[in-house]
Amino acid sequence: MAQLWGGRFTKETEQQVYDFNASIGFDRRLFHQDIEGSMAHVAMLAKQGILTGEERDAIRKGLEEIRRDVDGGSLEIGEQYEDIHSFVEAELTARIGEAGKKLHTGRSRNDQVALDMRLYTRQRVKDTEKLLAELLKVIFSTMVQNVGTYMPGFTHLQKAQPITLAHHYGAYFEMFRRDLQRLEDLYGRMNYCPLGAGALAGTTYPLDREYTAQLLGFQGPTLNSMDSVSDRDYLIEFLAALSMVMMHLSRFCEEIIIWNSDEYRFVEIDDAYSTGSSIMPQKKNPDIAELVRGKTGRVYGDLMGLLTMMKGLPLAYNKDMQEDKEAAFDAMDTTADCLALFTGMLRTLKFRKQRMEESARNGFTNATDAADYLVGKGVPFRDAHGIIGRLVLYCIEKNTSIDRLSLEELKGICDRFEEDFYEAVSLKSCVEKRLTTGAPGPAAMEEEIRACAGYLEGLDWDGMGLERFTWEERKKDQGGKEDE
Ligand code: ARG
């Protein structure tokens, strides 16, 4: 009986197993890195006398042609191959014959995939650094132009004390600067070459690992071959750093969504970055900000998946590790898209400065300063706190604000109030008196802006292939200039 369907069943199962096992569907993305790694490998093999110069040249020519044909579209990376490494090797052997079979000398797919993934990730770290640098430039422009733009600062989403838009944006500058520094930091740690680790225990061929590492632009070879093939720490570090970027973007998005609401109307998102409703004609929705906030969970998920996949693995390589790719690619792509779109949205965001200032005037954001005023007149702070509390209550009943009360009304509550009170609690002086390092006062803000400019000036714009940062040019920048 079994034989009646056994053959067929076995075949189907085999196909399923094959499909389940294959990674070509997603590791095709590593094609260029696979070629690049193989080029360096054969150069080293020939230098060490393991391959002849002729064999090396034949292999290199074959690899170059495969690259040209795939890039040009005349050669397809077929689904019939198990993974990208098998594709390249099979194609090479089909083209150049015997010499092609020698490409894999002294190498295992374990160190090969470790190398490909590291080369790929290294580039994505650099790409993310660029996106962050662009975002920092936009944030900086808004800071420079809004040192005198007043707005309420919040705690518990309740109006607390007046700040400036420059100050608020400055907080995000700090977050994204730390994100960029985290990337630079992990780059330094990951930039070592695993090629030559073999399957797990090195090889018996006299490989020159320093040489391949150097050819591929690494700091040097990795130290331990077991670790080389089973280390995915750099991916986890990168995804953790990306999760942090997303968390920062998401917080910023949340604020923009609130500021863009009809209740706040602090900002207006550009039409190009908003969408409408199919039923409610009046709607202009902050979809991009919401999507970035939503996609944050997805990047966290990628990180969790990777951490969980790694937690039970004995040394050295295990097939589980093939699962690193889809999660890592997804986190890299998602964060890159979010950074690019968010930066565009921010660059075109319009501020309703009058409305922000009005909001800072109302809501008793000067209550602390009013209490401090009485302290200046010799009232103990605890008593001053109580007096201003009563004053606030009085204002709420009268539907007015502290600085709109007459001196008579003020004196009715406490006789220490004088004419100079109005100046002391004006929005301008509430902000300008805040001069401690890191505070929103103009002198402190100028210091902060100078430090931010110094940081941006120190970035390697040429190396990133980006337009260089200059402070002068930033002042002219359109970012955040618009008013209502
Ligand atoms: N596709 C595999 C991966 O991504 C390549 C390494 C295969 N190694 C092996 N021993 N089966 O991990």
PDB file of N, CA, C and O in Angstrom, residues 71-106:
ATOM      1  N   ASP A  71      23.092  42.317 -12.579  1.00  0.00           N
ATOM      2  CA  ASP A  71      22.773  43.753 -12.491  1.00  0.00           C
ATOM      3  C   ASP A  71      22.087  44.247 -13.766  1.00  0.00           C
ATOM      4  O   ASP A  71      21.190  45.092 -13.707  1.00  0.00           O
ATOM      5  N   GLY A  72      22.518  43.717 -14.900  1.00  0.00           N
ATOM      6  CA  GLY A  72      21.952  44.141 -16.178  1.00  0.00           C
ATOM      7  C   GLY A  72      20.599  43.507 -16.469  1.00  0.00           C
ATOM      8  O   GLY A  72      19.915  43.881 -17.409  1.00  0.00           O
ATOM      9  N   GLY A  73      20.231  42.509 -15.690  1.00  0.00           N
ATOM     10  CA  GLY A  73      18.913  41.895 -15.848  1.00  0.00           C
ATOM     11  C   GLY A  73      18.879  40.695 -16.787  1.00  0.00           C
ATOM     12  O   GLY A  73      17.835  40.075 -16.965  1.00  0.00           O
ATOM     13  N   SER A  74      20.041  40.326 -17.374  1.00  0.00           N
ATOM     14  CA  SER A  74      20.013  39.185 -18.308  1.00  0.00           C
ATOM     15  C   SER A  74      20.148  37.851 -17.574  1.00  0.00           C
ATOM     16  O   SER A  74      19.909  36.785 -18.137  1.00  0.00           O
ATOM     17  N   LEU A  75      20.535  37.896 -16.305  1.00  0.00           N
ATOM     18  CA  LEU A  75      20.628  36.659 -15.513  1.00  0.00           C
ATOM     19  C   LEU A  75      19.762  36.805 -14.271  1.00  0.00           C
ATOM     20  O   LEU A  75      19.872  37.785 -13.530  1.00  0.00           O
ATOM     21  N   GLU A  76      18.900  35.820 -14.075  1.00  0.00           N
ATOM     22  CA  GLU A  76      17.990  35.868 -12.925  1.00  0.00           C
ATOM     23  C   GLU A  76      18.517  34.988 -11.799  1.00  0.00           C
ATOM     24  O   GLU A  76      19.077  33.925 -12.060  1.00  0.00           O
ATOM     25  N   ILE A  77      18.363  35.429 -10.586  1.00  0.00           N
ATOM     26  CA  ILE A  77      18.735  34.604  -9.434  1.00  0.00           C
ATOM     27  C   ILE A  77      17.569  33.649  -9.206  1.00  0.00           C
ATOM     28  O   ILE A  77      16.553  34.015  -8.618  1.00  0.00           O
ATOM     29  N   GLY A  78      17.708  32.433  -9.724  1.00  0.00           N
ATOM     30  CA  GLY A  78      16.585  31.484  -9.752  1.00  0.00           C
ATOM     31  C   GLY A  78      16.225  30.921  -8.385  1.00  0.00           C
ATOM     32  O   GLY A  78      17.089  30.719  -7.535  1.00  0.00           O
ATOM     33  N   GLU A  79      14.935  30.649  -8.217  1.00  0.00           N
ATOM     34  CA  GLU A  79      14.424  30.088  -6.960  1.00  0.00           C
ATOM     35  C   GLU A  79      14.853  28.634  -6.776  1.00  0.00           C
ATOM     36  O   GLU A  79      14.650  28.054  -5.712  1.00  0.00           O
ATOM     37  N   GLN A  80      15.409  28.015  -7.842  1.00  0.00           N
ATOM     38  CA  GLN A  80      15.792  26.598  -7.724  1.00  0.00           C
ATOM     39  C   GLN A  80      17.036  26.386  -6.869  1.00  0.00           C
ATOM     40  O   GLN A  80      17.359  25.273  -6.504  1.00  0.00           O
ATOM     41  N   TYR A  81      17.740  27.466  -6.546  1.00  0.00           N
ATOM     42  CA  TYR A  81      18.936  27.326  -5.698  1.00  0.00           C
ATOM     43  C   TYR A  81      18.548  27.464  -4.236  1.00  0.00           C
ATOM     44  O   TYR A  81      17.604  28.181  -3.906  1.00  0.00           O
ATOM     45  N   GLU A  82      19.317  26.771  -3.395  1.00  0.00           N
ATOM     46  CA  GLU A  82      18.984  26.787  -1.970  1.00  0.00           C
ATOM     47  C   GLU A  82      19.229  28.178  -1.371  1.00  0.00           C
ATOM     48  O   GLU A  82      18.430  28.687  -0.611  1.00  0.00           O
ATOM     49  N   ASP A  83      20.373  28.738  -1.723  1.00  0.00           N
ATOM     50  CA  ASP A  83      20.691  30.061  -1.195  1.00  0.00           C
ATOM     51  C   ASP A  83      21.570  30.820  -2.185  1.00  0.00           C
ATOM     52  O   ASP A  83      21.956  30.281  -3.227  1.00  0.00           O
ATOM     53  N   ILE A  84      21.898  32.042  -1.872  1.00  0.00           N
ATOM     54  CA  ILE A  84      22.639  32.897  -2.794  1.00  0.00           C
ATOM     55  C   ILE A  84      24.053  32.354  -3.051  1.00  0.00           C
ATOM     56  O   ILE A  84      24.588  32.466  -4.155  1.00  0.00           O
ATOM     57  N   HIS A  85      24.618  31.692  -2.027  1.00  0.00           N
ATOM     58  CA  HIS A  85      25.978  31.142  -2.168  1.00  0.00           C
ATOM     59  C   HIS A  85      25.986  30.005  -3.196  1.00  0.00           C
ATOM     60  O   HIS A  85      26.891  29.903  -4.017  1.00  0.00           O
ATOM     61  N   SER A  86      24.942  29.159  -3.134  1.00  0.00           N
ATOM     62  CA  SER A  86      24.847  28.043  -4.099  1.00  0.00           C
ATOM     63  C   SER A  86      24.638  28.586  -5.503  1.00  0.00           C
ATOM     64  O   SER A  86      25.196  28.071  -6.470  1.00  0.00           O
ATOM     65  N   PHE A  87      23.839  29.628  -5.598  1.00  0.00           N
ATOM     66  CA  PHE A  87      23.573  30.216  -6.923  1.00  0.00           C
ATOM     67  C   PHE A  87      24.868  30.692  -7.572  1.00  0.00           C
ATOM     68  O   PHE A  87      25.173  30.361  -8.716  1.00  0.00           O
ATOM     69  N   VAL A  88      25.637  31.467  -6.825  1.00  0.00           N
ATOM     70  CA  VAL A  88      26.860  32.050  -7.394  1.00  0.00           C
ATOM     71  C   VAL A  88      27.841  30.939  -7.788  1.00  0.00           C
ATOM     72  O   VAL A  88      28.395  30.939  -8.889  1.00  0.00           O
ATOM     73  N   GLU A  89      27.995  29.962  -6.919  1.00  0.00           N
ATOM     74  CA  GLU A  89      28.964  28.901  -7.193  1.00  0.00           C
ATOM     75  C   GLU A  89      28.529  28.043  -8.389  1.00  0.00           C
ATOM     76  O   GLU A  89      29.344  27.713  -9.259  1.00  0.00           O
ATOM     77  N   ALA A  90      27.239  27.719  -8.438  1.00  0.00           N
ATOM     78  CA  ALA A  90      26.736  26.900  -9.555  1.00  0.00           C
ATOM     79  C   ALA A  90      26.886  27.658 -10.870  1.00  0.00           C
ATOM     80  O   ALA A  90      27.310  27.092 -11.887  1.00  0.00           O
ATOM     81  N   GLU A  91      26.546  28.920 -10.847  1.00  0.00           N
ATOM     82  CA  GLU A  91      26.622  29.739 -12.055  1.00  0.00           C
ATOM     83  C   GLU A  91      28.078  29.874 -12.522  1.00  0.00           C
ATOM     84  O   GLU A  91      28.393  29.778 -13.706  1.00  0.00           O
ATOM     85  N   LEU A  92      28.966  30.040 -11.544  1.00  0.00           N
ATOM     86  CA  LEU A  92      30.388  30.185 -11.874  1.00  0.00           C
ATOM     87  C   LEU A  92      30.927  28.910 -12.521  1.00  0.00           C
ATOM     88  O   LEU A  92      31.620  28.963 -13.548  1.00  0.00           O
ATOM     89  N   THR A  93      30.590  27.784 -11.915  1.00  0.00           N
ATOM     90  CA  THR A  93      31.076  26.501 -12.438  1.00  0.00           C
ATOM     91  C   THR A  93      30.513  26.243 -13.832  1.00  0.00           C
ATOM     92  O   THR A  93      31.217  25.752 -14.711  1.00  0.00           O
ATOM     93  N   ALA A  94      29.249  26.620 -14.023  1.00  0.00           N
ATOM     94  CA  ALA A  94      28.643  26.448 -15.351  1.00  0.00           C
ATOM     95  C   ALA A  94      29.387  27.284 -16.384  1.00  0.00           C
ATOM     96  O   ALA A  94      29.539  26.886 -17.534  1.00  0.00           O
ATOM     97  N   ARG A  95      29.913  28.414 -15.957  1.00  0.00           N
ATOM     98  CA  ARG A  95      30.568  29.322 -16.908  1.00  0.00           C
ATOM     99  C   ARG A  95      32.040  28.991 -17.138  1.00  0.00           C
ATOM    100  O   ARG A  95      32.503  29.027 -18.268  1.00  0.00           O
ATOM    101  N   ILE A  96      32.760  28.674 -16.074  1.00  0.00           N
ATOM    102  CA  ILE A  96      34.213  28.524 -16.252  1.00  0.00           C
ATOM    103  C   ILE A  96      34.722  27.109 -16.003  1.00  0.00           C
ATOM    104  O   ILE A  96      35.918  26.847 -16.104  1.00  0.00           O
ATOM    105  N   GLY A  97      33.806  26.179 -15.641  1.00  0.00           N
ATOM    106  CA  GLY A  97      34.202  24.786 -15.467  1.00  0.00           C
ATOM    107  C   GLY A  97      35.003  24.528 -14.196  1.00  0.00           C
ATOM    108  O   GLY A  97      34.753  25.153 -13.157  1.00  0.00           O
ATOM    109  N   GLU A  98      36.011  23.641 -14.312  1.00  0.00           N
ATOM    110  CA  GLU A  98      36.791  23.124 -13.172  1.00  0.00           C
ATOM    111  C   GLU A  98      37.235  24.188 -12.165  1.00  0.00           C
ATOM    112  O   GLU A  98      37.086  24.010 -10.959  1.00  0.00           O
ATOM    113  N   ALA A  99      37.766  25.298 -12.660  1.00  0.00           N
ATOM    114  CA  ALA A  99      38.293  26.327 -11.755  1.00  0.00           C
ATOM    115  C   ALA A  99      37.209  26.841 -10.799  1.00  0.00           C
ATOM    116  O   ALA A  99      37.479  27.159  -9.648  1.00  0.00           O
ATOM    117  N   GLY A 100      35.962  26.864 -11.292  1.00  0.00           N
ATOM    118  CA  GLY A 100      34.847  27.350 -10.478  1.00  0.00           C
ATOM    119  C   GLY A 100      34.661  26.536  -9.216  1.00  0.00           C
ATOM    120  O   GLY A 100      34.266  27.057  -8.165  1.00  0.00           O
ATOM    121  N   LYS A 101      34.961  25.237  -9.339  1.00  0.00           N
ATOM    122  CA  LYS A 101      34.780  24.346  -8.187  1.00  0.00           C
ATOM    123  C   LYS A 101      35.806  24.621  -7.091  1.00  0.00           C
ATOM    124  O   LYS A 101      35.700  24.116  -5.985  1.00  0.00           O
ATOM    125  N   LYS A 102      36.837  25.393  -7.432  1.00  0.00           N
ATOM    126  CA  LYS A 102      37.888  25.665  -6.446  1.00  0.00           C
ATOM    127  C   LYS A 102      37.623  26.909  -5.601  1.00  0.00           C
ATOM    128  O   LYS A 102      38.344  27.191  -4.648  1.00  0.00           O
ATOM    129  N   LEU A 103      36.575  27.647  -5.992  1.00  0.00           N
ATOM    130  CA  LEU A 103      36.256  28.882  -5.267  1.00  0.00           C
ATOM    131  C   LEU A 103      36.057  28.641  -3.774  1.00  0.00           C
ATOM    132  O   LEU A 103      36.458  29.447  -2.937  1.00  0.00           O
ATOM    133  N   HIS A 104      35.455  27.499  -3.460  1.00  0.00           N
ATOM    134  CA  HIS A 104      35.064  27.263  -2.066  1.00  0.00           C
ATOM    135  C   HIS A 104      36.194  26.657  -1.212  1.00  0.00           C
ATOM    136  O   HIS A 104      35.989  26.302  -0.057  1.00  0.00           O
ATOM    137  N   THR A 105      37.391  26.569  -1.782  1.00  0.00           N
ATOM    138  CA  THR A 105      38.532  26.015  -1.038  1.00  0.00           C
ATOM    139  C   THR A 105      38.774  26.820   0.247  1.00  0.00           C
ATOM    140  O   THR A 105      38.843  28.057   0.187  1.00  0.00           O
ATOM    141  N   GLY A 106      38.882  26.116   1.361  1.00  0.00           N
ATOM    142  CA  GLY A 106      39.206  26.796   2.620  1.00  0.00           C
ATOM    143  C   GLY A 106      38.089  27.685   3.124  1.00  0.00           C
ATOM    144  O   GLY A 106      38.316  28.618   3.890  1.00  0.00           O
TER     145      GLY A 106
END
